[in-house]
């Protein structure tokens, strides 16, 4: 088990997000509304 956790993993620094993923996240964040009621937060996604 110790050998599994001590191995170094190869990190790929050339990660690029697809345009459709970025578009989805931006649209989602625009539609997200957080309403605070007393000590609770409600997340509402308005389409």
PDB file of C-alpha atoms in Angstrom, residues 16-47:
ATOM      1  CA  UNK A  16      -7.488  23.129 -22.342  1.00  0.00           C
ATOM      2  CA  UNK A  17     -11.228  23.262 -21.805  1.00  0.00           C
ATOM      3  CA  UNK A  18     -13.598  22.841 -24.721  1.00  0.00           C
ATOM      4  CA  UNK A  19     -15.520  25.904 -25.804  1.00  0.00           C
ATOM      5  CA  UNK A  20     -18.836  24.196 -25.068  1.00  0.00           C
ATOM      6  CA  UNK A  21     -17.783  23.474 -21.466  1.00  0.00           C
ATOM      7  CA  UNK A  22     -16.790  27.091 -20.899  1.00  0.00           C
ATOM      8  CA  UNK A  23     -20.044  28.272 -22.452  1.00  0.00           C
ATOM      9  CA  UNK A  24     -22.053  25.902 -20.231  1.00  0.00           C
ATOM     10  CA  UNK A  25     -20.313  27.099 -17.057  1.00  0.00           C
ATOM     11  CA  UNK A  26     -20.750  30.769 -17.939  1.00  0.00           C
ATOM     12  CA  UNK A  27     -24.455  30.299 -18.717  1.00  0.00           C
ATOM     13  CA  UNK A  28     -24.939  28.311 -15.513  1.00  0.00           C
ATOM     14  CA  UNK A  29     -23.280  30.987 -13.412  1.00  0.00           C
ATOM     15  CA  UNK A  30     -25.462  33.674 -15.013  1.00  0.00           C
ATOM     16  CA  UNK A  31     -28.611  31.685 -14.191  1.00  0.00           C
ATOM     17  CA  UNK A  32     -27.586  30.899 -10.601  1.00  0.00           C
ATOM     18  CA  UNK A  33     -29.174  32.979  -7.857  1.00  0.00           C
ATOM     19  CA  UNK A  34     -28.408  32.560  -4.168  1.00  0.00           C
ATOM     20  CA  UNK A  35     -31.120  33.685  -1.760  1.00  0.00           C
ATOM     21  CA  UNK A  36     -30.235  34.100   1.897  1.00  0.00           C
ATOM     22  CA  UNK A  37     -33.062  33.471   4.351  1.00  0.00           C
ATOM     23  CA  UNK A  38     -32.108  33.801   8.001  1.00  0.00           C
ATOM     24  CA  UNK A  39     -29.147  31.435   8.431  1.00  0.00           C
ATOM     25  CA  UNK A  40     -29.804  29.367   5.273  1.00  0.00           C
ATOM     26  CA  UNK A  41     -28.750  29.806   1.671  1.00  0.00           C
ATOM     27  CA  UNK A  42     -30.939  28.627  -1.190  1.00  0.00           C
ATOM     28  CA  UNK A  43     -29.454  28.150  -4.637  1.00  0.00           C
ATOM     29  CA  UNK A  44     -31.914  28.673  -7.465  1.00  0.00           C
ATOM     30  CA  UNK A  45     -31.137  28.028 -11.123  1.00  0.00           C
ATOM     31  CA  UNK A  46     -33.379  30.121 -13.357  1.00  0.00           C
ATOM     32  CA  UNK A  47     -33.581  28.924 -16.952  1.00  0.00           C
TER      33      UNK A  47
END
